[in-house]
Coordinates of N, CA and C in Angstrom, one line a residue:
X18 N -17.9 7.1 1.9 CA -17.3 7.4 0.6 C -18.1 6.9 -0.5
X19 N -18.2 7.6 -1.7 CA -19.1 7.1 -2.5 C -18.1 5.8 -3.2
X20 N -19.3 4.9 -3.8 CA -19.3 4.1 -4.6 C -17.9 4.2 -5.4
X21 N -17.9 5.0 -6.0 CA -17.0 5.0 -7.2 C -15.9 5.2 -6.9
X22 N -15.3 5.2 -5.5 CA -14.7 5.4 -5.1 C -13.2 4.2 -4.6
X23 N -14.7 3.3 -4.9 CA -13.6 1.8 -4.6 C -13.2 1.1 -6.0
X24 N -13.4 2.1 -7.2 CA -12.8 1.3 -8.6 C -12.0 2.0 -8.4
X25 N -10.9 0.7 -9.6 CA -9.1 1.1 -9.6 C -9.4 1.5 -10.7
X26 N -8.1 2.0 -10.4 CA -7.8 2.8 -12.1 C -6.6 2.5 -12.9
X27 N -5.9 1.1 -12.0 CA -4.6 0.7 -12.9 C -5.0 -0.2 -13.7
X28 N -4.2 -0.6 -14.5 CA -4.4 -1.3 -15.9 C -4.9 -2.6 -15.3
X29 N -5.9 -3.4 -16.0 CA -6.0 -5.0 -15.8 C -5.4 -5.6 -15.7
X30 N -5.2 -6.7 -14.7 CA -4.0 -7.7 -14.9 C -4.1 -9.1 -15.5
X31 N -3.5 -9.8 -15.8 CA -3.7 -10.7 -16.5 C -3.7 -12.1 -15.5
X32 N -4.9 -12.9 -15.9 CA -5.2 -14.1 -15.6 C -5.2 -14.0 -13.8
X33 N -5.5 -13.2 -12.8 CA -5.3 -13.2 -12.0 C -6.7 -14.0 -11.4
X34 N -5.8 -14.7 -10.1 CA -7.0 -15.6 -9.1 C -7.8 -14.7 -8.9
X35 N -9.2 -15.2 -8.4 CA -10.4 -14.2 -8.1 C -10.5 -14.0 -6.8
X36 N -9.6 -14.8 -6.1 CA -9.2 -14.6 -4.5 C -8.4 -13.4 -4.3
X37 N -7.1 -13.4 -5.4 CA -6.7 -12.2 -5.5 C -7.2 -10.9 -5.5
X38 N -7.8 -10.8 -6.7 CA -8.4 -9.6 -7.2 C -9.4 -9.1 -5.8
X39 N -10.4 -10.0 -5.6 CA -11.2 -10.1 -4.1 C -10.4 -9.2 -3.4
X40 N -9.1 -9.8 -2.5 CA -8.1 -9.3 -2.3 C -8.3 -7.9 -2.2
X41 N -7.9 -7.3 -3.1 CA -7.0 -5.8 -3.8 C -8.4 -5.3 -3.3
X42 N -9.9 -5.5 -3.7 CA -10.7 -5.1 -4.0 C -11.6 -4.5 -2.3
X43 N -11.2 -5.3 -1.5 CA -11.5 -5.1 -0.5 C -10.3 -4.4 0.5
X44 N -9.1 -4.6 -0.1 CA -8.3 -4.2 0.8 C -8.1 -2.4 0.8
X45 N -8.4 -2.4 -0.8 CA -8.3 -0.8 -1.3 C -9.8 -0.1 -0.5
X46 N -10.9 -0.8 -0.1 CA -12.1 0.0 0.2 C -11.4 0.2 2.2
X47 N -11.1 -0.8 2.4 CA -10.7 -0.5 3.5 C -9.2 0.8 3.5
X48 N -8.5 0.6 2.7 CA -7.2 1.5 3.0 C -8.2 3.2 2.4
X49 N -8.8 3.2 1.7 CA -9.6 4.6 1.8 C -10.5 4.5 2.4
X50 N -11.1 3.9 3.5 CA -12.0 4.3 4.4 C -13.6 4.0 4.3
X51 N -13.4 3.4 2.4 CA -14.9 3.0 2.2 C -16.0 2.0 3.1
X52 N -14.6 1.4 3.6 CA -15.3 0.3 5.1 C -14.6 1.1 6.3
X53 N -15.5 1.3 6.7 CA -14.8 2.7 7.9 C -13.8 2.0 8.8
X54 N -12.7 2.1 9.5 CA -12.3 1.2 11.1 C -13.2 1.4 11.7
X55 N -13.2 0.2 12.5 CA -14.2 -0.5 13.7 C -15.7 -0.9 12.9
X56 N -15.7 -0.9 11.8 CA -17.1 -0.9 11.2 C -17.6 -2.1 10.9
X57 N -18.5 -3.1 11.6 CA -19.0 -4.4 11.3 C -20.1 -4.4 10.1
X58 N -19.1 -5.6 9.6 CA -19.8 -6.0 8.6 C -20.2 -7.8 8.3
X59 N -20.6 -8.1 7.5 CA -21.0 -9.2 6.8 C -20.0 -9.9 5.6
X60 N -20.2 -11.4 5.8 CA -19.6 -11.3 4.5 C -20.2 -11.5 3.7
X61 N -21.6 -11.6 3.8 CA -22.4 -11.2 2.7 C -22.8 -9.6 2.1
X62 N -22.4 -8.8 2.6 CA -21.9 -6.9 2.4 C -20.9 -7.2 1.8
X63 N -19.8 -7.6 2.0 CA -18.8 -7.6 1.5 C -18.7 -8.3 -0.2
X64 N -19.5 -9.6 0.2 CA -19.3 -9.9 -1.7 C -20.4 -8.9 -2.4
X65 N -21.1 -9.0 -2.1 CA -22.0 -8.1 -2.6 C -21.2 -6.5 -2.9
X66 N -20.7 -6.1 -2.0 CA -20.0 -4.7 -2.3 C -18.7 -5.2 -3.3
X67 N -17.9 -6.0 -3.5 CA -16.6 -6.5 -4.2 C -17.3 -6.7 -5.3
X68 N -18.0 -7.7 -5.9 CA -18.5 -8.2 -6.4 C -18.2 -9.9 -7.1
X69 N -17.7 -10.2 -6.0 CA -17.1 -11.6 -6.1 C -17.8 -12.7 -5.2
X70 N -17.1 -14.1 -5.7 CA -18.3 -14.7 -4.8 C -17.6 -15.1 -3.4
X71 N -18.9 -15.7 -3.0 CA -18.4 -16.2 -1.2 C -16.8 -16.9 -1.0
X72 N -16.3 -17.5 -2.2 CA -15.3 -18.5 -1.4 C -13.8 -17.5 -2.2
X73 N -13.8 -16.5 -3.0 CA -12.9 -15.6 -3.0 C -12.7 -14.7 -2.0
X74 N -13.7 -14.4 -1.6 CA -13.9 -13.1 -0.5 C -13.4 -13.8 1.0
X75 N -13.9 -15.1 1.1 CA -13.7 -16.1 1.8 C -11.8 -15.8 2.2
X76 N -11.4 -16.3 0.9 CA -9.9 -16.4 1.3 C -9.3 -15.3 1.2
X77 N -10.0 -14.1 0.9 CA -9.3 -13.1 0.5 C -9.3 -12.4 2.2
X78 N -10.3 -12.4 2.9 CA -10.7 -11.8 4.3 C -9.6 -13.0 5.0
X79 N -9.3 -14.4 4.8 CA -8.2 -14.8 5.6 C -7.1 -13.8 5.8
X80 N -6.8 -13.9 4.4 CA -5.5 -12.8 4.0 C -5.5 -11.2 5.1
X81 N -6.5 -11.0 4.9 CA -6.6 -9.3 5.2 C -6.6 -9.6 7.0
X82 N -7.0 -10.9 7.1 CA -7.0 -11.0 9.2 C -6.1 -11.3 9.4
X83 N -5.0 -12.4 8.4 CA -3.6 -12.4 8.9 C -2.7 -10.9 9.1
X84 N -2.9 -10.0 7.8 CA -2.3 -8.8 7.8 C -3.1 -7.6 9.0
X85 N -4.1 -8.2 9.8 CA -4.4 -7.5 10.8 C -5.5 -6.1 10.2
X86 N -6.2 -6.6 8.9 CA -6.8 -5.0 8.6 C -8.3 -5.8 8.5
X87 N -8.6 -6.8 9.3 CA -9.7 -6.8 9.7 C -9.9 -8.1 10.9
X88 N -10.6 -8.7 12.1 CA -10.4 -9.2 13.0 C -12.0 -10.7 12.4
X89 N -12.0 -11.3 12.3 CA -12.8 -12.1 11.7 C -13.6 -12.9 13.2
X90 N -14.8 -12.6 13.3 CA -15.3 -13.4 15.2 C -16.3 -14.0 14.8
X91 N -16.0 -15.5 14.9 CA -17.2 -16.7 14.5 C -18.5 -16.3 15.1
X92 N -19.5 -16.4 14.5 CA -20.4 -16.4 14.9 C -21.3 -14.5 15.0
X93 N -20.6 -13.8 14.6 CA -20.5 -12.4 15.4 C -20.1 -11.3 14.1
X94 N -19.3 -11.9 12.8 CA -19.2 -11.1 12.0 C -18.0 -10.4 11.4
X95 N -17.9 -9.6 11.3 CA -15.9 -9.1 10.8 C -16.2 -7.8 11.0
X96 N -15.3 -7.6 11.5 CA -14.2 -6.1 12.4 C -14.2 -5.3 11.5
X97 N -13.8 -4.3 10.9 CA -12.3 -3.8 10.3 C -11.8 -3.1 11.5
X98 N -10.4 -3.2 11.0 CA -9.6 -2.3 12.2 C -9.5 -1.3 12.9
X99 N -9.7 -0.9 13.7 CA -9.4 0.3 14.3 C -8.0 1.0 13.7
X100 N -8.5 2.6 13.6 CA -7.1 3.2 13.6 C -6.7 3.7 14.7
X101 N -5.8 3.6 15.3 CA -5.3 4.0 16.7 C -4.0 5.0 15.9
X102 N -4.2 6.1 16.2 CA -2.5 7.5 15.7 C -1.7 6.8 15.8
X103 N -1.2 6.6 17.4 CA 0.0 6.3 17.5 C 0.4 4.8 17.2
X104 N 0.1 4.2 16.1 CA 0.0 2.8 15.6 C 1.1 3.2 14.6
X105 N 0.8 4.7 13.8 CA 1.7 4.8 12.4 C 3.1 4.8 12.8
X106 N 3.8 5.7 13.7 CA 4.9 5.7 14.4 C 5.3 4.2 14.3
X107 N 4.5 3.1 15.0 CA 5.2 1.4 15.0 C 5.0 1.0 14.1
X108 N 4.1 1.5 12.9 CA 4.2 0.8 11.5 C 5.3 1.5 10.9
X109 N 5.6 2.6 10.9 CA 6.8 3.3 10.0 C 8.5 2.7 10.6
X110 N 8.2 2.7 11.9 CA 9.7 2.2 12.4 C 9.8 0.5 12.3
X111 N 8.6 -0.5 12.1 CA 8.7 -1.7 11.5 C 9.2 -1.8 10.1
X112 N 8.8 -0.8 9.6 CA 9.0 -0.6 7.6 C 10.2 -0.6 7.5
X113 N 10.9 0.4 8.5 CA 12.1 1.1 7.8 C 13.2 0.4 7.1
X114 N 13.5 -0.5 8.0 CA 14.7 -1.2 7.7 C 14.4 -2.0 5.9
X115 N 13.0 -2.4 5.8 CA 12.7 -3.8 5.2 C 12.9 -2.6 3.8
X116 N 12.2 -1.8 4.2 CA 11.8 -0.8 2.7 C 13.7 -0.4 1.8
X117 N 14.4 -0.3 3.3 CA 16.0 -0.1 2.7 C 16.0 -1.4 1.9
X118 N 16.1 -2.3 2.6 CA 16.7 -3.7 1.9 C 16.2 -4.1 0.2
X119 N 15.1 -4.1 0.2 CA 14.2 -3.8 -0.9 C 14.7 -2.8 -2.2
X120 N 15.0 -1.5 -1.6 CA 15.4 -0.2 -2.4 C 16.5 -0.8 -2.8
X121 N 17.6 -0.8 -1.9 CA 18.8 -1.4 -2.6 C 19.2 -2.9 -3.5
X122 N 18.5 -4.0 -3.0 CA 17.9 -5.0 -3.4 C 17.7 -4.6 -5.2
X123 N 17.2 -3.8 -5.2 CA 16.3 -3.6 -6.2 C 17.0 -2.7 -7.6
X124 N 17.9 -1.6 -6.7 CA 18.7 -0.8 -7.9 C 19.6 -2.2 -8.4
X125 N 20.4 -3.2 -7.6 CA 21.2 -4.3 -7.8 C 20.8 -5.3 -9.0
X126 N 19.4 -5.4 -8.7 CA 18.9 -6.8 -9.5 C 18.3 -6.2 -10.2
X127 N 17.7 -4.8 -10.7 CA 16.7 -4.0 -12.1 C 16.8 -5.1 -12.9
X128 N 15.5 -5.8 -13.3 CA 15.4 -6.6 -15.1 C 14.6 -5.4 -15.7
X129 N 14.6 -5.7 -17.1 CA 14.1 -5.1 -18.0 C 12.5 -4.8 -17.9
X130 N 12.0 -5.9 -17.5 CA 10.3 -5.7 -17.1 C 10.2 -4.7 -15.9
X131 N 11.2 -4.9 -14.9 CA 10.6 -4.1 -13.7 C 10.8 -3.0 -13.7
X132 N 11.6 -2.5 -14.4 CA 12.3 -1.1 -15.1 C 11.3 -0.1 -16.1
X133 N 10.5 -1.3 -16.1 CA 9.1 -0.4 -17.4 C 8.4 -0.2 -16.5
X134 N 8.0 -1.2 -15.6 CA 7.2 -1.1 -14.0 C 7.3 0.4 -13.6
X135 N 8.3 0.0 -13.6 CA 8.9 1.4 -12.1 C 8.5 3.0 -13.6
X136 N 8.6 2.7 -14.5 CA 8.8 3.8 -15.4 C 7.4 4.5 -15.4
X137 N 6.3 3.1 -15.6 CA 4.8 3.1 -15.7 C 4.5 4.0 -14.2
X138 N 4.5 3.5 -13.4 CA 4.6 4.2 -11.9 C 4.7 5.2 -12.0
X139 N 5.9 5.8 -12.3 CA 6.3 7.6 -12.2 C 5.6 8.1 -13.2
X140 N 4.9 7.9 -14.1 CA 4.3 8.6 -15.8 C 3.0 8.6 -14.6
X141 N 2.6 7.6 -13.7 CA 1.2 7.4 -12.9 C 1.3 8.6 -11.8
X142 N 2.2 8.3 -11.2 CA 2.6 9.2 -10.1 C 2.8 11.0 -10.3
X143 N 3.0 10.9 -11.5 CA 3.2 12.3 -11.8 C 1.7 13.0 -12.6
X144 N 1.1 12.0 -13.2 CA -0.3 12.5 -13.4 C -1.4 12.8 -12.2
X145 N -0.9 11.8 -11.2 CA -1.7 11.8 -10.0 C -1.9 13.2 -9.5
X146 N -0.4 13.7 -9.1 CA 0.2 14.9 -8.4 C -0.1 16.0 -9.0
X147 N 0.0 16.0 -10.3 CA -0.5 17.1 -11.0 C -1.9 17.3 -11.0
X148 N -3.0 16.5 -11.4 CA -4.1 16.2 -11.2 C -4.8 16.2 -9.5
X149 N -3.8 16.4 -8.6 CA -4.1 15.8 -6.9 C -5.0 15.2 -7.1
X150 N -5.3 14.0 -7.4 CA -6.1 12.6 -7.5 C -5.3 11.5 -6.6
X151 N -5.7 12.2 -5.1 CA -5.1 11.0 -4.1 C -5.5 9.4 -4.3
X152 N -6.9 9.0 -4.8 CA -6.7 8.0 -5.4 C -6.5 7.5 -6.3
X153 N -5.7 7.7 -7.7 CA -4.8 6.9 -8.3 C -3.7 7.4 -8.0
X154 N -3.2 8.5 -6.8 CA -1.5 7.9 -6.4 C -2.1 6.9 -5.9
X155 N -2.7 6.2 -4.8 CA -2.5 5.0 -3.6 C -2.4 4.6 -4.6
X156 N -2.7 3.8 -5.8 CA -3.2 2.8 -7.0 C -1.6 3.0 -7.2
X157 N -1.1 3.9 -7.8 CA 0.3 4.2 -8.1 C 1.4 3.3 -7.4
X158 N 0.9 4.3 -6.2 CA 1.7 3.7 -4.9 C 1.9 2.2 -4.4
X159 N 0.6 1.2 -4.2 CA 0.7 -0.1 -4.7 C 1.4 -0.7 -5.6
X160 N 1.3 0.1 -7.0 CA 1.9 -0.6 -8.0 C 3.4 -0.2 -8.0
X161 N 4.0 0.8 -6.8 CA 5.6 0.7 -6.9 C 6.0 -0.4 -5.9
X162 N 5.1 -0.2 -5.1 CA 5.4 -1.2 -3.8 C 5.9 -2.9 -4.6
X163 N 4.9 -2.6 -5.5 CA 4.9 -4.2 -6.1 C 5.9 -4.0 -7.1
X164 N 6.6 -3.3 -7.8 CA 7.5 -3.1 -8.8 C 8.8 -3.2 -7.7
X165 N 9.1 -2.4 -6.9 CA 9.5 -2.8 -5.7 C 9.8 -4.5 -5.7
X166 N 8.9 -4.8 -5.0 CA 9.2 -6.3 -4.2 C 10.1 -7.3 -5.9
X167 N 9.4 -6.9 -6.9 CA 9.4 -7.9 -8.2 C 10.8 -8.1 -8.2
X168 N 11.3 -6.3 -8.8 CA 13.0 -6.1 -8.8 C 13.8 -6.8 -7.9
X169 N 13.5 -6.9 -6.7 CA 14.3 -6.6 -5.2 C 14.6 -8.7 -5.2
X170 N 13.7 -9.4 -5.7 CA 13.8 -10.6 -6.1 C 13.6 -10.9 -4.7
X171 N 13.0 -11.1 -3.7 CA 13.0 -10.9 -1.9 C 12.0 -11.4 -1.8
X172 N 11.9 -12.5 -1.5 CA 10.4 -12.5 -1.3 C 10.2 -12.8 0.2
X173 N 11.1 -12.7 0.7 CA 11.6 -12.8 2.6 C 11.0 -11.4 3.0
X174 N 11.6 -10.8 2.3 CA 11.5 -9.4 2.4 C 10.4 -8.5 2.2
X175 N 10.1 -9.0 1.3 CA 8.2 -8.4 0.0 C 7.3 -9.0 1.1
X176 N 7.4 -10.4 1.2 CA 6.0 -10.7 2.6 C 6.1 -10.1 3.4
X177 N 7.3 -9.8 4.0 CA 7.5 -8.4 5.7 C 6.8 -7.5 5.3
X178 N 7.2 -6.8 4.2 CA 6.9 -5.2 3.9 C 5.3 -5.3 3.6
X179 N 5.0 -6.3 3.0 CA 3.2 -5.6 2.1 C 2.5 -5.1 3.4
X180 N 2.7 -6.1 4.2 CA 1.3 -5.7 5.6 C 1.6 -4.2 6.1
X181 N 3.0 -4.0 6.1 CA 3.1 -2.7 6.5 C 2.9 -1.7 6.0
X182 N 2.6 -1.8 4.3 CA 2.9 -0.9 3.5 C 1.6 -0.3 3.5
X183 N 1.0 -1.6 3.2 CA -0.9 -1.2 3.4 C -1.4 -1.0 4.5
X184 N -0.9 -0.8 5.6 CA -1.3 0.2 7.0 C -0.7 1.2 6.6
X185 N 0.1 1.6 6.4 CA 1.1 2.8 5.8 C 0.2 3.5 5.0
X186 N -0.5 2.9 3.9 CA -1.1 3.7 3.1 C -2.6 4.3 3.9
X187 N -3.3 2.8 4.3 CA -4.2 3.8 5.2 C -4.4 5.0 5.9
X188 N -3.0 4.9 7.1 CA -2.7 5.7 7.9 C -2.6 7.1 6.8
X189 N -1.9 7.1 5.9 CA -1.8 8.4 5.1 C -2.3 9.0 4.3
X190 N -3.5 8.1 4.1 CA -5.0 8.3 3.4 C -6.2 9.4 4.5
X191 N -5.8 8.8 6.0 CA -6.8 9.0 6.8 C -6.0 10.6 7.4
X192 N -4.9 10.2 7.1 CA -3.9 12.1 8.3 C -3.4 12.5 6.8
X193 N -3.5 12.5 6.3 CA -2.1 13.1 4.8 C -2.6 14.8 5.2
X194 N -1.6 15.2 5.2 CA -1.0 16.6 5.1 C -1.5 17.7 3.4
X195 N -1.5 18.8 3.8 CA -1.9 19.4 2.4 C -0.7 19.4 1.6
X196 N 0.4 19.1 2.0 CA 1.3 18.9 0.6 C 1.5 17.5 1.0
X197 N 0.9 16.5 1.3 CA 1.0 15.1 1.5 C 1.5 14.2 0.0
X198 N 0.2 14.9 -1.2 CA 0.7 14.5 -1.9 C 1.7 14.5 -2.9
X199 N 2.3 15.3 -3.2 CA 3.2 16.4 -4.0 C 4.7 15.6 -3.0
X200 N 5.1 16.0 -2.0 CA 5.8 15.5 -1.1 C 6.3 14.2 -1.5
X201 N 5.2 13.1 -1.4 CA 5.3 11.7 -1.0 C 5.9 10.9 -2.7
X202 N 5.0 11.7 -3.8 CA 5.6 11.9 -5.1 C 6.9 12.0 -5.7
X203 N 7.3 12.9 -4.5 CA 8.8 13.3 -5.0 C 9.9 12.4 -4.2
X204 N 9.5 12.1 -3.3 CA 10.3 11.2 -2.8 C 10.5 9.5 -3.4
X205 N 9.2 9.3 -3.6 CA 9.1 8.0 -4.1 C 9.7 8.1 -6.0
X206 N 9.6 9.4 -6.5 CA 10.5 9.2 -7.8 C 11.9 9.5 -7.7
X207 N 12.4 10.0 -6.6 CA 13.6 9.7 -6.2 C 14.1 8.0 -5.9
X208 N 13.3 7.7 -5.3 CA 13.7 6.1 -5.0 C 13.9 5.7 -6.3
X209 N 12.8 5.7 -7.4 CA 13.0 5.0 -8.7 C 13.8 5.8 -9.6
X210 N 14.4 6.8 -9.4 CA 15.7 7.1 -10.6 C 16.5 6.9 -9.9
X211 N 17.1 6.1 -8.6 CA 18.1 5.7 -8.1 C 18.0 4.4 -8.8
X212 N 16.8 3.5 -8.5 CA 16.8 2.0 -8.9 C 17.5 2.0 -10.5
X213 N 16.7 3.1 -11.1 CA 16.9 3.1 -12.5 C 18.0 3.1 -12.6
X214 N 18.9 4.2 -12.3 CA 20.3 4.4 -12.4 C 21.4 2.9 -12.1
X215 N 21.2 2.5 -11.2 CA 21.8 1.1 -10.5 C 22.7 1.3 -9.5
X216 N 21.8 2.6 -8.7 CA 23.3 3.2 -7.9 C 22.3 3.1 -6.4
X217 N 22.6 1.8 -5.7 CA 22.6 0.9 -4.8 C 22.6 1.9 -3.3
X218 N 23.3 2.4 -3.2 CA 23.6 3.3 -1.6 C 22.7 4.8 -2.2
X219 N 22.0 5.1 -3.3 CA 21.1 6.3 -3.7 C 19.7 6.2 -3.4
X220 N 20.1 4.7 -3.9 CA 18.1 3.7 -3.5 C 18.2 3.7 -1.9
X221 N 19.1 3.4 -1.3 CA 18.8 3.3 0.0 C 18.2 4.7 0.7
X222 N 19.5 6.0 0.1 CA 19.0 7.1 1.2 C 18.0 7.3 0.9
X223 N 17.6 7.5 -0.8 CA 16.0 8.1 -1.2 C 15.0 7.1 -0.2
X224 N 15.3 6.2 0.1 CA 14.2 5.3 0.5 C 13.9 5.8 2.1
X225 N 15.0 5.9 2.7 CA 15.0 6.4 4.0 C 15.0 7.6 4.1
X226 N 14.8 8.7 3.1 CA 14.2 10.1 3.2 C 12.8 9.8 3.3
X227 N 12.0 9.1 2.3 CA 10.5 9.1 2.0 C 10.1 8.8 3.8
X228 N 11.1 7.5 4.3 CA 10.7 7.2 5.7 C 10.8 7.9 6.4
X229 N 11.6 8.7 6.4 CA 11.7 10.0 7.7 C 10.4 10.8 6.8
X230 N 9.9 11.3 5.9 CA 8.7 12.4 5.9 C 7.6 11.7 6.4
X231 N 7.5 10.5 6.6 CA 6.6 9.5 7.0 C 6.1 9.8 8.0
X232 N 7.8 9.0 8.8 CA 7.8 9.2 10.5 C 7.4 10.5 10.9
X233 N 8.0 11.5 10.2 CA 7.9 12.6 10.9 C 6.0 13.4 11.0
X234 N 5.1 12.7 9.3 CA 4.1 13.1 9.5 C 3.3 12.0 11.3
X235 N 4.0 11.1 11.3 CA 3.1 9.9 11.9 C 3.6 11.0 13.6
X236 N 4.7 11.3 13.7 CA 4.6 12.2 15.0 C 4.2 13.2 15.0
X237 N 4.1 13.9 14.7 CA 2.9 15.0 14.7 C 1.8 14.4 14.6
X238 N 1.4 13.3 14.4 CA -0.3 12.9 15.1 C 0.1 12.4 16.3
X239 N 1.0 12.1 16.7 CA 1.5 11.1 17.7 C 1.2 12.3 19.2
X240 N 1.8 13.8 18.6 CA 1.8 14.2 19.7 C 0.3 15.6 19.5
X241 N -0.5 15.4 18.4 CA -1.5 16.4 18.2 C -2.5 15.8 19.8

């Protein structure tokens, strides 16, 4: 994938660790494929490709081997993960429950910042769609996940869901369907005019629609 492929396109954040950012920066080249699965690398490729230094990248590759999206072997180098199909099926049916809890979570406790979040998101999500610029929805998509967790006040719940959410995204980066993105759009602004609204059992179904178009893309690879 070219170069340019691995800059974001959401807004800057403020004052954030450079572990973090590291973070985002390598997690997003792996969820689009820019570090292929199964593809060994260095962590000297890696700062070099992020552009951060050794002891960001450092903790930021902790992060990414606890969440399983790369395998770290002393002496030998770093993994990224294999995609195995029938993996999305066990990531979509781990999600389901946590993503309800969250949705409803979240219409309940709406603050005023998270509500501009969630606003910013769909003004993103809807340029994406119209534009089909599958990469600033993922970018989108991230940033509801995280408007998501903020609202939902969970952080029980926000740590369960990220690891899943970002295999999730992979997985539907690497199979998405030709109405993948139009679809996934309309579902996920369903979720947020429920949250918006404050109507608690609306956040739930919208949430568990988006999961069933999920599931149902993840079986049909399951059984191609």
């Amino acid at each position: 994938m070219p170069a340019a492929a691995e800059k974001t396109t959401e807004p800057t954040r403020k004052a954030e660790p450079a572990s973090v950012a590291a973070y985002r920066a390598l997690e997003r080249m792996i969820v689009t494929l820019a570090l292929p699965p199964s593809a060994a690398v260095s962590e000297g490729e890696l700062t070099e490709r992020s552009g951060f230094g050794r002891t960001p990248v450092r903790e930021a590759l902790q992060r990414l081997a606890w969440e399983g999206l790369v395998d770290i072997r002393p002496r030998s180098g770093i993994v990224i993960a294999p995609i195995n199909p029938s993996d999305w099926l066990k990531v979509i049916d781990a999600r389901r429950g946590v993503e309800i809890i969250l949705a409803r979570s979240a219409a309940r406790f709406l603050s005023r910042d998270a509500a501009q979040r969630f606003h910013d998101v769909a003004l993103a999500m809807r340029k994406a769609a119209i534009m089909s610029n599958v990469m600033a929805f993922l970018d989108a998509d991230r940033r509801f996940d995280e408007a998501l967790s903020e609202a939902a006040d969970n952080n029980f719940a926000a740590r369960f869901a990220e690891p899943l959410q970002t295999h999730s995204r992979r997985f539907w980066f690497r199979y998405q369907s030709e109405d993948g993105l139009a679809t996934s759009t309309e579902h996920h602004l369903a979720i947020i005019a429920a949250i918006a609204d404050g109507d608690v059992d609306g956040a739930e179904q919208a949430a568990g629609r988006l999961m069933d178009v999920l599931r149902g893309y993840a079986e049909k690879l399951a059984l191609a």
